[in-house]
Coordinates of C-alpha atoms in Angstrom, one line a residue:
X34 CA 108.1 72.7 92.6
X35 CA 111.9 72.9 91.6
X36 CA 114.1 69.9 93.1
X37 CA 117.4 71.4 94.6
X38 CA 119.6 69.6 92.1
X39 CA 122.6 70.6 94.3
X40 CA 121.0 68.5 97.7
X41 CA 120.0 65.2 95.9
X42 CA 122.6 61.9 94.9
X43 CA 123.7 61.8 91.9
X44 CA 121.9 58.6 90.7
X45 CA 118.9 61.2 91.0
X46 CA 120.1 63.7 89.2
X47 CA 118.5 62.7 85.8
X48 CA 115.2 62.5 87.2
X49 CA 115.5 65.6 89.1
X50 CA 116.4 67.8 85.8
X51 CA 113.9 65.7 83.9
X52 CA 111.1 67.3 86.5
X53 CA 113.0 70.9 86.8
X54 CA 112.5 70.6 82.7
X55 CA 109.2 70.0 82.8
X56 CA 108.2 72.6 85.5
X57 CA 109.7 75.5 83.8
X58 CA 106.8 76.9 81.4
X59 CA 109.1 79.8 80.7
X60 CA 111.5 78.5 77.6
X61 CA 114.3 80.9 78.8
X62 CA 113.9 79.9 82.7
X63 CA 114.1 76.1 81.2
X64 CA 117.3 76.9 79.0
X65 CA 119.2 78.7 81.9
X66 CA 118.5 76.4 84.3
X67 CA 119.6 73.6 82.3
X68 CA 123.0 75.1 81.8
X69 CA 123.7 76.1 85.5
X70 CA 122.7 72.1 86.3
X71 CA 125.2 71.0 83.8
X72 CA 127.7 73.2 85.3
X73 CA 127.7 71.9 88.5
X74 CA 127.0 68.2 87.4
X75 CA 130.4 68.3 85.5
X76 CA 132.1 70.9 88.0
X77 CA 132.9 72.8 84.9
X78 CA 134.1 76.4 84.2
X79 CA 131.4 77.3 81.5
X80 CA 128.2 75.7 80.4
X81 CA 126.7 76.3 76.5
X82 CA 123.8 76.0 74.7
X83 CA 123.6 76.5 70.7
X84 CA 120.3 76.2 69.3
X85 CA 119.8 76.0 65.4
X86 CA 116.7 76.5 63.0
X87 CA 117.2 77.4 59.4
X88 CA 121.2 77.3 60.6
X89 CA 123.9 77.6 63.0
X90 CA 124.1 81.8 63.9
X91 CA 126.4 81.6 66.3
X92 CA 126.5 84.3 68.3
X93 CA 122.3 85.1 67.9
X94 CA 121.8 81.6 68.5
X95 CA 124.4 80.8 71.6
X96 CA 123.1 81.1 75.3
X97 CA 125.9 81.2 78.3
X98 CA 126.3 80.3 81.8
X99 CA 130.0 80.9 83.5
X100 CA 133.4 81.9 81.5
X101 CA 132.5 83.3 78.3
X102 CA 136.4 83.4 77.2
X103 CA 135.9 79.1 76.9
X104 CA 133.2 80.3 73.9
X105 CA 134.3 78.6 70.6
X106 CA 131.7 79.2 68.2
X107 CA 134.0 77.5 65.0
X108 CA 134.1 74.5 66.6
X109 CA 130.1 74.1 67.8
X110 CA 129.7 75.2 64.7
X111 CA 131.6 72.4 62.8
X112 CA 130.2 70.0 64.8
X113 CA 126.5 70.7 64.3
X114 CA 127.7 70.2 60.6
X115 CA 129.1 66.7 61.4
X116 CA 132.3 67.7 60.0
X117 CA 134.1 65.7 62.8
X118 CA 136.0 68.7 64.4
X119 CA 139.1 67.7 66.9
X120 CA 137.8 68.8 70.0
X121 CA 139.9 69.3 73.0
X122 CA 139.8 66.8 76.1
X123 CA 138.7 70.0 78.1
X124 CA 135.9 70.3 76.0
X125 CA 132.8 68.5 76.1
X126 CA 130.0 68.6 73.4
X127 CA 126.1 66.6 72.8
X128 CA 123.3 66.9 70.3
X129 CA 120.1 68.2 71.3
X130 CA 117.5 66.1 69.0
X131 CA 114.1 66.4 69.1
X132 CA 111.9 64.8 66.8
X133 CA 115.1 63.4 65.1
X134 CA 116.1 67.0 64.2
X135 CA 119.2 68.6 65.7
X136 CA 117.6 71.0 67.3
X137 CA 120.6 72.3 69.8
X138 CA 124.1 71.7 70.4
X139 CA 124.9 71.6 74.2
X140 CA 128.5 71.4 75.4
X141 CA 130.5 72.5 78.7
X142 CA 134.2 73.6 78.8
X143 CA 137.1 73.6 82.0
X144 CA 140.0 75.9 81.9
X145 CA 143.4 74.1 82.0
X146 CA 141.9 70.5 83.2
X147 CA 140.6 67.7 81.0
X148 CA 137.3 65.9 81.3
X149 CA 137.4 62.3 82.5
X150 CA 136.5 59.4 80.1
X151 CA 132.8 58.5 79.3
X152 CA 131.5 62.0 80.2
X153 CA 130.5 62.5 77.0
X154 CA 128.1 60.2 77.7
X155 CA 126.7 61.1 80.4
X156 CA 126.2 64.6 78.5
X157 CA 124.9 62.9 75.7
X158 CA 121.9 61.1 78.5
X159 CA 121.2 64.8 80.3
X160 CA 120.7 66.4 76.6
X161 CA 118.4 63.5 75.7
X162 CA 116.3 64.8 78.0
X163 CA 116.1 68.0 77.3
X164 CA 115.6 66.9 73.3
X165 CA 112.6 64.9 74.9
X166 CA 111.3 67.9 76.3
X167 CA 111.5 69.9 73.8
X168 CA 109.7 67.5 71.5
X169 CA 106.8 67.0 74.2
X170 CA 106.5 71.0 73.8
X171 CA 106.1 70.9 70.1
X172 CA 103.5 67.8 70.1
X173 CA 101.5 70.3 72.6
X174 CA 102.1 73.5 70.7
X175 CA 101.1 71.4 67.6
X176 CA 98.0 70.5 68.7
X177 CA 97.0 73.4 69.7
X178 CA 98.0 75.1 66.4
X179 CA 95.7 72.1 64.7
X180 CA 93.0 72.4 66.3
X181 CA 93.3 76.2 65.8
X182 CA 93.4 75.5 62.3
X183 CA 90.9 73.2 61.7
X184 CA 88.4 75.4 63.7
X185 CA 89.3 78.1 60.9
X186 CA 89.3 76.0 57.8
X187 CA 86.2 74.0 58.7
X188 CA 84.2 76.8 59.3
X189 CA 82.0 78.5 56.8
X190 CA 84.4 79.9 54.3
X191 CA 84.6 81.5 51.0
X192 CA 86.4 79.2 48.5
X193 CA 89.4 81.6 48.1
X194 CA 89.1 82.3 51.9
X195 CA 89.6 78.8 52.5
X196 CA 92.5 77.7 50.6
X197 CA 94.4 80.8 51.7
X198 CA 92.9 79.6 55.6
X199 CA 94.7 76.2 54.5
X200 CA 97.7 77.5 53.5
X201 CA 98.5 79.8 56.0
X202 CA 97.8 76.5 58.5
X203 CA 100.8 75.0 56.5
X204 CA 103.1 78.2 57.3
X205 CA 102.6 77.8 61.3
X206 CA 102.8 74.2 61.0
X207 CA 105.9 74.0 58.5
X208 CA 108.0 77.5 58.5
X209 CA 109.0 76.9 54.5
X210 CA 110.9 79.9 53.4
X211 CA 109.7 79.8 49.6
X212 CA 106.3 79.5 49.0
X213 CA 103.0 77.1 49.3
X214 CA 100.5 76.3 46.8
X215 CA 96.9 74.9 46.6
X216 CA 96.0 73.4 42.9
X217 CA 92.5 72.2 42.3
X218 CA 91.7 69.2 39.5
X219 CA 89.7 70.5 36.6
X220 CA 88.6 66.7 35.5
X221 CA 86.3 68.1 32.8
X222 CA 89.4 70.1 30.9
X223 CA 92.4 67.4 32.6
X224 CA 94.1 70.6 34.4
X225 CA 95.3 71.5 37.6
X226 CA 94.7 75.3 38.6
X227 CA 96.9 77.1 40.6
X228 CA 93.9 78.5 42.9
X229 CA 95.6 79.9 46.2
X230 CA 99.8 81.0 46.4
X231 CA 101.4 82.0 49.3
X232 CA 105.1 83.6 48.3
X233 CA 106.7 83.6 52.0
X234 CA 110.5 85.0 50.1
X235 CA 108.7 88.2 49.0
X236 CA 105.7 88.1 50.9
X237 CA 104.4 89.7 47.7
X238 CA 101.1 88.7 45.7
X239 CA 101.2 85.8 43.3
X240 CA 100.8 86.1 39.5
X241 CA 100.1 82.5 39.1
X242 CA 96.8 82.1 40.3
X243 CA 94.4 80.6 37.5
X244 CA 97.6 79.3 35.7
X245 CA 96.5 75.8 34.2
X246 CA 98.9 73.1 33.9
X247 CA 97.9 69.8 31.9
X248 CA 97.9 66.7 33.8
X249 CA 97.6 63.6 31.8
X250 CA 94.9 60.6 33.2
X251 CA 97.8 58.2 34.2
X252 CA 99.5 60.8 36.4
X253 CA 96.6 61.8 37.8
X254 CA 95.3 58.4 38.5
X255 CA 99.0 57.9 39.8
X256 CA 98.1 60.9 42.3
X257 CA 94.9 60.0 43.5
X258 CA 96.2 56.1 44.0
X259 CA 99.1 58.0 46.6
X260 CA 97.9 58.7 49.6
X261 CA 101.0 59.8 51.5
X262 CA 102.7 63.1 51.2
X263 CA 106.2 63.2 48.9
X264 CA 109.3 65.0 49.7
X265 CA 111.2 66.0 46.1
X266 CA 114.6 67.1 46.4
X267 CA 115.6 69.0 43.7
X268 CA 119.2 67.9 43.6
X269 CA 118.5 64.4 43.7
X270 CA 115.8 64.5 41.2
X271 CA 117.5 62.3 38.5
X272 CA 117.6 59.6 41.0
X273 CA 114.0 59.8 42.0
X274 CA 111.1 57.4 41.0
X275 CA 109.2 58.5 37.9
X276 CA 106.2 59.8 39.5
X277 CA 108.0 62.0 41.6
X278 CA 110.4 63.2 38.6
X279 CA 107.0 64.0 37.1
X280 CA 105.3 65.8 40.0
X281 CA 108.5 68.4 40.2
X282 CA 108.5 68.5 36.1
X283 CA 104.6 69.6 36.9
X284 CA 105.1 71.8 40.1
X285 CA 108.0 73.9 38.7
X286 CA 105.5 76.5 36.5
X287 CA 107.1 79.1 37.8
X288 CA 111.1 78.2 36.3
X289 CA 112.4 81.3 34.1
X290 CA 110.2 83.2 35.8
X291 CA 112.8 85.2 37.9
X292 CA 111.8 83.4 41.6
X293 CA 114.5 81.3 43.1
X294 CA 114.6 77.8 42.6
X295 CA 113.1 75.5 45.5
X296 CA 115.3 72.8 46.7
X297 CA 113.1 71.1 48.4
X298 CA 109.3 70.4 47.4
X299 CA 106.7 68.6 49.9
X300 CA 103.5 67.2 47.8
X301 CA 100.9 65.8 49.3
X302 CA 97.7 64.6 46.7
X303 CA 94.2 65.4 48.0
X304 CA 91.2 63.3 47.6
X305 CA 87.9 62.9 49.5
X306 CA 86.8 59.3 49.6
X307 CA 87.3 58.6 45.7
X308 CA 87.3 61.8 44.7
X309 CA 90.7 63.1 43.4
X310 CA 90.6 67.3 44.8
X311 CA 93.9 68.6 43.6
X312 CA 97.6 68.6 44.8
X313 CA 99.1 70.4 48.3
X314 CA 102.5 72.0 47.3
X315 CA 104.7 73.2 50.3
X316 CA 108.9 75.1 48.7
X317 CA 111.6 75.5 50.8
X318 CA 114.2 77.3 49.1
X319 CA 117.5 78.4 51.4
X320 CA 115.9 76.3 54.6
X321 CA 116.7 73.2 55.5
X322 CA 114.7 70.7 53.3
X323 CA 111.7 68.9 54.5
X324 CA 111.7 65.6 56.8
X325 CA 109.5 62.8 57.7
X326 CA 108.5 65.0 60.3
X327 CA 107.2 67.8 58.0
X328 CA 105.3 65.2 56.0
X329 CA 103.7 63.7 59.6
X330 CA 102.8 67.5 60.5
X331 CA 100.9 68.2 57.2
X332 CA 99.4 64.9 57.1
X333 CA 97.4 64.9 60.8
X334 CA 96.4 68.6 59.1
X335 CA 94.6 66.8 56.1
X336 CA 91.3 65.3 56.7
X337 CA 90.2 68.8 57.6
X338 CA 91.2 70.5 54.4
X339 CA 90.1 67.5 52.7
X340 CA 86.6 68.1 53.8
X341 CA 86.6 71.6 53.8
X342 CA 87.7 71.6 50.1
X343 CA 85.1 68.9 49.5
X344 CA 82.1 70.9 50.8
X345 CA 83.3 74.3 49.3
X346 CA 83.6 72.4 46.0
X347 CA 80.1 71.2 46.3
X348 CA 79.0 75.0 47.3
X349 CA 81.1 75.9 44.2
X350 CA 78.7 73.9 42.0
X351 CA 75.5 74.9 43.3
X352 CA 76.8 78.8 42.8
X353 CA 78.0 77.8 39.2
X354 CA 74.4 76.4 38.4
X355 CA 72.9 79.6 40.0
X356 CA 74.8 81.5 37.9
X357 CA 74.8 79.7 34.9
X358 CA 70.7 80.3 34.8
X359 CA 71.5 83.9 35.8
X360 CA 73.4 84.4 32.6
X361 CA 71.3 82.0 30.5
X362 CA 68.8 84.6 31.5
X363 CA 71.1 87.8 31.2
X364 CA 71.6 86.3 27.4
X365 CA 67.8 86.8 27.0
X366 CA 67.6 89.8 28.1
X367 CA 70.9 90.5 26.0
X368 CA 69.1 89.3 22.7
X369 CA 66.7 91.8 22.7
X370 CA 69.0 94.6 23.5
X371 CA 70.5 93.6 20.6
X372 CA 67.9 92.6 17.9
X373 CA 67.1 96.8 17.5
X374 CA 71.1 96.9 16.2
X375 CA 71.1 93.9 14.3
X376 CA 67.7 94.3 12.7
X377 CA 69.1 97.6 11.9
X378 CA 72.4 96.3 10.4
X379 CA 70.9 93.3 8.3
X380 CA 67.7 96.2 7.2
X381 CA 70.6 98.3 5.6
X382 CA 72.7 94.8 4.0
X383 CA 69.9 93.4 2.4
X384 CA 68.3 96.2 0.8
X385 CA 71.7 96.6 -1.2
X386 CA 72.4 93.4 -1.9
X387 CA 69.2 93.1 -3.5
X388 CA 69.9 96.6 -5.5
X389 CA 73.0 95.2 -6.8
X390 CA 71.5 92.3 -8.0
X391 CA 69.1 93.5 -9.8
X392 CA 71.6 96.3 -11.8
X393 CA 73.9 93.2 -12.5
X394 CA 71.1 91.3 -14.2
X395 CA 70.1 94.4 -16.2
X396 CA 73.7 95.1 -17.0
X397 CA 73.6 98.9 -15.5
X398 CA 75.8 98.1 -12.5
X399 CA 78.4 101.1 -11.7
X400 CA 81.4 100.1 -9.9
X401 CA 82.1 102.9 -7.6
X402 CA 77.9 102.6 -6.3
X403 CA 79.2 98.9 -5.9
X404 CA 82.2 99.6 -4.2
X405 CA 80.8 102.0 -1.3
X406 CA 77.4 99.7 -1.1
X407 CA 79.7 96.6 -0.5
X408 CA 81.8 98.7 2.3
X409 CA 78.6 99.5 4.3
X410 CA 78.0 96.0 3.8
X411 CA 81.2 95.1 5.1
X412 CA 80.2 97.7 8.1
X413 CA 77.3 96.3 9.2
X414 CA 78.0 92.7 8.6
X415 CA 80.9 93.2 11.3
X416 CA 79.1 94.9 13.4
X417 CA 76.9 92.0 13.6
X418 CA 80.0 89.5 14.0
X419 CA 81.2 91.8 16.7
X420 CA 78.0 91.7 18.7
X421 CA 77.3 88.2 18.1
X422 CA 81.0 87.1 19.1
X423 CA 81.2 89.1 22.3
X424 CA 77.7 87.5 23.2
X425 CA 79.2 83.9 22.5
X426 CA 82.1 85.2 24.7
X427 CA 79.5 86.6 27.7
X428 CA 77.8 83.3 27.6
X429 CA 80.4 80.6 27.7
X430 CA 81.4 78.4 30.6
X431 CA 84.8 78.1 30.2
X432 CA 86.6 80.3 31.9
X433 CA 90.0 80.5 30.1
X434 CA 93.3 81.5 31.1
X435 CA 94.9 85.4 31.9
X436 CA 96.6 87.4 31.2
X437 CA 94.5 90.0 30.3
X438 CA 94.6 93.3 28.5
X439 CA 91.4 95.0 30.8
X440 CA 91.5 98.6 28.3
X441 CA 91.4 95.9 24.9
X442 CA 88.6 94.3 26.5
X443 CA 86.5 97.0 27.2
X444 CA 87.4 98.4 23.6
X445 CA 86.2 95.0 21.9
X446 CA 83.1 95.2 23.9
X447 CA 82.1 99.0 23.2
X448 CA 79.9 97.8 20.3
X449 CA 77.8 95.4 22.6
X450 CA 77.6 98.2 25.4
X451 CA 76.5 100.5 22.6
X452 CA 74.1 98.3 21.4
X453 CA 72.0 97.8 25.1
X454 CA 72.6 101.5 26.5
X455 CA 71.9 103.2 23.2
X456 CA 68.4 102.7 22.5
X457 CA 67.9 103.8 26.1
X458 CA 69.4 107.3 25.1
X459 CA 72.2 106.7 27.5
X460 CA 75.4 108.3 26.8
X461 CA 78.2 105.3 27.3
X462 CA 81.7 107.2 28.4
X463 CA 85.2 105.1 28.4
X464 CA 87.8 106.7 30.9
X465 CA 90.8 104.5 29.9
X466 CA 94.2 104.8 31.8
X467 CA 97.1 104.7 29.1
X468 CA 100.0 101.8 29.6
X469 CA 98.2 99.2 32.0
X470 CA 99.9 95.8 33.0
X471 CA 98.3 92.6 32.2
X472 CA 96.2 91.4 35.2
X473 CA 95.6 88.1 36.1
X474 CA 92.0 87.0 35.2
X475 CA 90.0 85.1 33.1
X476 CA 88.6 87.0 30.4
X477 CA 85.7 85.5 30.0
X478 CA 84.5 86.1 33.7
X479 CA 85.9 89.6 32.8
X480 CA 83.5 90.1 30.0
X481 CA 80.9 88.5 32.3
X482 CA 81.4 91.4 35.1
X483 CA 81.7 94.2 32.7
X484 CA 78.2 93.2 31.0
X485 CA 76.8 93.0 34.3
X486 CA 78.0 96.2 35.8
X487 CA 77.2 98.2 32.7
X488 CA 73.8 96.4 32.2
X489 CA 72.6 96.7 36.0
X490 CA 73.3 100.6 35.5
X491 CA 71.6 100.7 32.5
X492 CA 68.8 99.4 33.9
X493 CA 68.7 101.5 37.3
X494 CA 69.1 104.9 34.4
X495 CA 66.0 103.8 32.4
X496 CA 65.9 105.8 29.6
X497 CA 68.6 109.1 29.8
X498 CA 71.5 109.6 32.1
X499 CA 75.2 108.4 32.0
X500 CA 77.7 105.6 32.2
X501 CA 81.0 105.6 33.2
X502 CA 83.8 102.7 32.6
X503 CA 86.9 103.1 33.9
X504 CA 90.3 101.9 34.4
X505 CA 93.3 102.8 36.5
X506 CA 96.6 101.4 38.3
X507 CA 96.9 101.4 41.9
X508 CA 100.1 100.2 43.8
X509 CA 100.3 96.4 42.2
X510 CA 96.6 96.1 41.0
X511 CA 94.1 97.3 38.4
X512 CA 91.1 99.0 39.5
X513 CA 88.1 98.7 37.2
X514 CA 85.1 101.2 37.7
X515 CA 81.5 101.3 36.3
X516 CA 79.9 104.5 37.3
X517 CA 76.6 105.7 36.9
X518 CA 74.3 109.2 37.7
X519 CA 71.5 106.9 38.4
X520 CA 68.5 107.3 41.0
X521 CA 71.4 105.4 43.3
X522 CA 70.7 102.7 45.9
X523 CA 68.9 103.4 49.2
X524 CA 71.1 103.1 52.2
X525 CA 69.0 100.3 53.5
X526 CA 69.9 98.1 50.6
X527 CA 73.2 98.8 50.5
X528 CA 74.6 96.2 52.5
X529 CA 72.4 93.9 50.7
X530 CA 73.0 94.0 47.0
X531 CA 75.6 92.3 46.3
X532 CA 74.2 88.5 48.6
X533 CA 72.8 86.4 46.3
X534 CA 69.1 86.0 45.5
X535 CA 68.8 90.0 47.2
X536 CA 67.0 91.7 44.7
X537 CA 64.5 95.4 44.1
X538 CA 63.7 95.0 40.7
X539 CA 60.1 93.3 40.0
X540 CA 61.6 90.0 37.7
X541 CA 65.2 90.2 39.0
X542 CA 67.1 87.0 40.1
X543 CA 69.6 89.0 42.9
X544 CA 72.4 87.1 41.2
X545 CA 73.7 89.7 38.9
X546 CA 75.8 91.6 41.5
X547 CA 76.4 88.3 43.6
X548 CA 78.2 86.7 40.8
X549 CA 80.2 89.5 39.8
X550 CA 81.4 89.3 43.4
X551 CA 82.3 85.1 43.4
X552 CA 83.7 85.6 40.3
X553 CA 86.3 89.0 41.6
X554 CA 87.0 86.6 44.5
X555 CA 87.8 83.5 42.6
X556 CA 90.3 85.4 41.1
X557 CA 91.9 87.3 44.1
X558 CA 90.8 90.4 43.3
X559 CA 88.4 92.6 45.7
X560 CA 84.4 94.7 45.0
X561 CA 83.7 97.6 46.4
X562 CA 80.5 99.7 46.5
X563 CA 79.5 103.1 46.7
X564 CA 76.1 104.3 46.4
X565 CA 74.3 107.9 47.3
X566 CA 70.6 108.5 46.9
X567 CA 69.9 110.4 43.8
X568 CA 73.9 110.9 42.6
X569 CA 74.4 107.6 41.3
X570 CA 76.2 104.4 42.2
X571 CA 79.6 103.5 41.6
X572 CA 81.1 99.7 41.5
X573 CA 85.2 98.9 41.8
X574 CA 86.6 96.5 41.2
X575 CA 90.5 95.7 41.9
X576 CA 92.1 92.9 40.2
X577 CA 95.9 91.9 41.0
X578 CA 98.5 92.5 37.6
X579 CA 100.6 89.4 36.2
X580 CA 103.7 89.4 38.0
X581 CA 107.2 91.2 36.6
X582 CA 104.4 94.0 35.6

């Protein structure tokens, strides 16, 4: 119920507007009426209220009640500034604080008659309550938001899912105007890896996920010791404590880069128990910069992305030993591909090696039979080093850093594709689009899904038929095809193959496809799969380009 504010005494009328506030759900019905009440409490000619985010708009940001010719938007707006503008007697102005922000400057105005001393502070008692409003709002808003958010990040999540969940959490929580940044500890190699990015000034795809940045043990002990969050301030930097000077040296990867320079960094370490996770970066860049506030907002918001990240790192590992005996078995498989070629190789080397030596000891040795035995040596023996690298490559665990040339790739792996689809008298076809960008991606995991693809058709061809590879640009990403005029997949399947452990083949793991999709994912990137009944199957993958590409 509304309280007349017009029938009650005065010494009520606090109270009374303090229940009208609270009664109004409607923001707009609260605002309006809280002008027309200070009109009448004051008996003035025009009542104002200038409410402020990012900055003082003026006219967007102004809302009215009475004689719009008392508006004087230079002066509300010098005083929100606390530039300690001469105001006239006739004028009356308050803050509006909520959560210790200035969140609105409310003033009224007379024409041709003066206010009467200590007015002001009886605005500056009727604005209180409206800042106290206001702030009960945003604690109830904000908890709804969290527990929004923590219903989404603790539910069953892809890792990449999740941090990008936990991110865009921070954006409703904290509006930051430059970006937001998720970097998981790699204690094995001492890095932290840019793993999820959220660009809010171009609302445009990152090119800095995967980047590695070195982190020393003493900072990272430093880190995992601090369990608050840390507002850096870029213009007070030279003044800050050392760990903070080193946590903006650290966070600033992307300076030269061409992206605007954040004033204002809020860092907040993650750990689970012991267990140092990785570091929370939230930029502001032309906004105001961050507050206690901000840091109290992101901080009731961790222990849920603490957990989450701690159970999606464990369900990381158990993936990464499932696929680790997937390609421990895939490099089995690949040896034998590969002993036809090299048996073949080192069959032609030795035979004239051994001819050679033998026309050296009996002194009959021609030089030109020397020179064009010792370049098919040369042939074969690389052949071998080519095969035998890329394998080394296929089979490593570490991942590396981008970027990567996808069409130089391929190229250096045509010899090991040759060597598992030729004895199966399958014709191996590349398809390579001229001047492609670098793409983000590890190129290791790259080699990893190409050998997959290409072996997985290879296998579903037996012994004739065709394999495409192919690359192309789309928009702002790479698309990577492996296409085949195999038997194909039967619908029934189709939504099956690529879940781990899902497999038709008689000795098949079902990881094969299932990693190649983890690993597209881990790096932001999408699979796609297309499949008819006797035409053959086609796999895409798109991969997102280095940024400035």
């Amino acid at each position: 119920m509304i309280i007349d504010l017009e029938k009650i005494p005065r010494s009520l009328f606090p109270w009374g507007l303090e229940s009208n506030l609270r009664s109004l759900v409607m923001p707009y019905k609260m605002y309006g009426h809280f002008l027309a009440a200070l009109k009448f409490y004051f008996q003035a000619d025009a009542a104002f209220l200038y409410r402020g985010t990012t900055g003082w708009g003026g006219v967007d940001a102004a809302i009215f009640e009475g004689d719009g010719n008392l508006r004087d938007d230079d002066l509300v707006e010098e005083f929100a500034a606390a530039r300690r503008p001469r105001i006239p007697r006739s004028v009356l102005l308050a803050p509006v604080r909520a959560n210790a922000r200035l969140a609105a400057v409310a003033g009224v105005a007379r024409r041709g008659r003066d206010f009467a001393l200590g007015k002001g502070r009886k605005l500056n008692r009727l604005c209180t309550l409206l800042g106290n409003e206001l702030a009960r709002r945003q604690e109830e808003r904000l908890e709804r938001v969290l527990d929004r958010i923590k219903e989404k990040v603790l539910s069953e999540l892809r890792p990449r899912d999740l941090s990008y969940q936990i991110l865009d959490g921070l954006h409703q929580l904290v509006h930051y105007d430059h970006s937001s940044a998720l970097l998981i500890y790699d204690e094995e190699h001492g890095v932290l890896r840019v793993d999820a990015e959220k660009i809010v000034w171009t609302k445009s795809k990152s090119g800095f996920i995967g980047h590695e940045i070195a982190i020393g043990p003493e900072l990272a002990g430093s880190l995992s010791r601090c369990s608050q969050a840390r507002i850096i301030r870029a213009d007070s930097i030279a003044e800050a404590d050392r760990l903070d000077r080193s946590l903006h040296d650290l966070l600033d990867y992307s300076r030269g880069k061409g992206i605007p320079r954040a004033s204002s960094v809020l860092c907040v370490p993650l750990y689970f128990g012991n267990d140092f996770l990785g570091v929370l970066k939230v930029a502001a860049s032309e906004s105001r910069d961050f507050d206690s506030y901000d840091a109290e907002v992101v901080e009731r918001f961790l222990p849920a992305a603490r957990v989450a990240l701690r159970n999606a790192r464990v369900k990381v590992s158990m993936e990464n030993i499932a696929m680790q005996a997937e390609l421990r078995a895939g490099l089995t498989t690949l040896a034998r591909a590969v002993a036809h070629d090299v048996n073949n190789a080192v069959g032609a080397i030795l035979p004239l090696a051994e001819q050679n030596r033998e026309d050296i000891e009996e002194g009959v040795l021609d030089e030109r039979e020397l020179i064009r035995d010792l370049d098919v040596i040369i042939s074969k023996a690389s052949l071998c080093r080519r095969i035998f690298s890329n394998m080394l490559r296929v089979g490593s665990d570490r991942a590396g850093l981008g970027p990567v040339d996808v069409n130089e790739l391929v190229g250096e792996m045509t010899a090991l594709l040759e060597s598992v689809v030729g004895p199966r008298g399958i014709e191996l076809e590349l398809v390579l689009a001229k001047d492609l960008p670098m793409m983000h991606f590890s190129k290791q995991h790259l080699e990893r899904i190409v050998w997959n693809l290409v072996s997985n058709s290879a296998e579903a061809l037996g012994h004739s038929g065709s394999i495409r590879v192919v690359t192309r640009r789309q928009g702002d990403e790479i698309v990577l095809s492996v296409v085949d005029n195999g038997p194909g997949i039967d619908p029934e399947y189709l939504d099956q193959v690529l879940e781990p452990f899902f497999t038709t083949k008689p000795n098949g793991t079902g990881l094969g496809l299932s990693i190649c999709r983890s690993l597209v994912w881990q790096h932001g990137g999408a699979i796609e799969l297309e499949s008819r009944p006797g035409q053959g199957t086609s796999v895409e993958i798109r991969l997102p380009t280095v940024v400035g590409n």
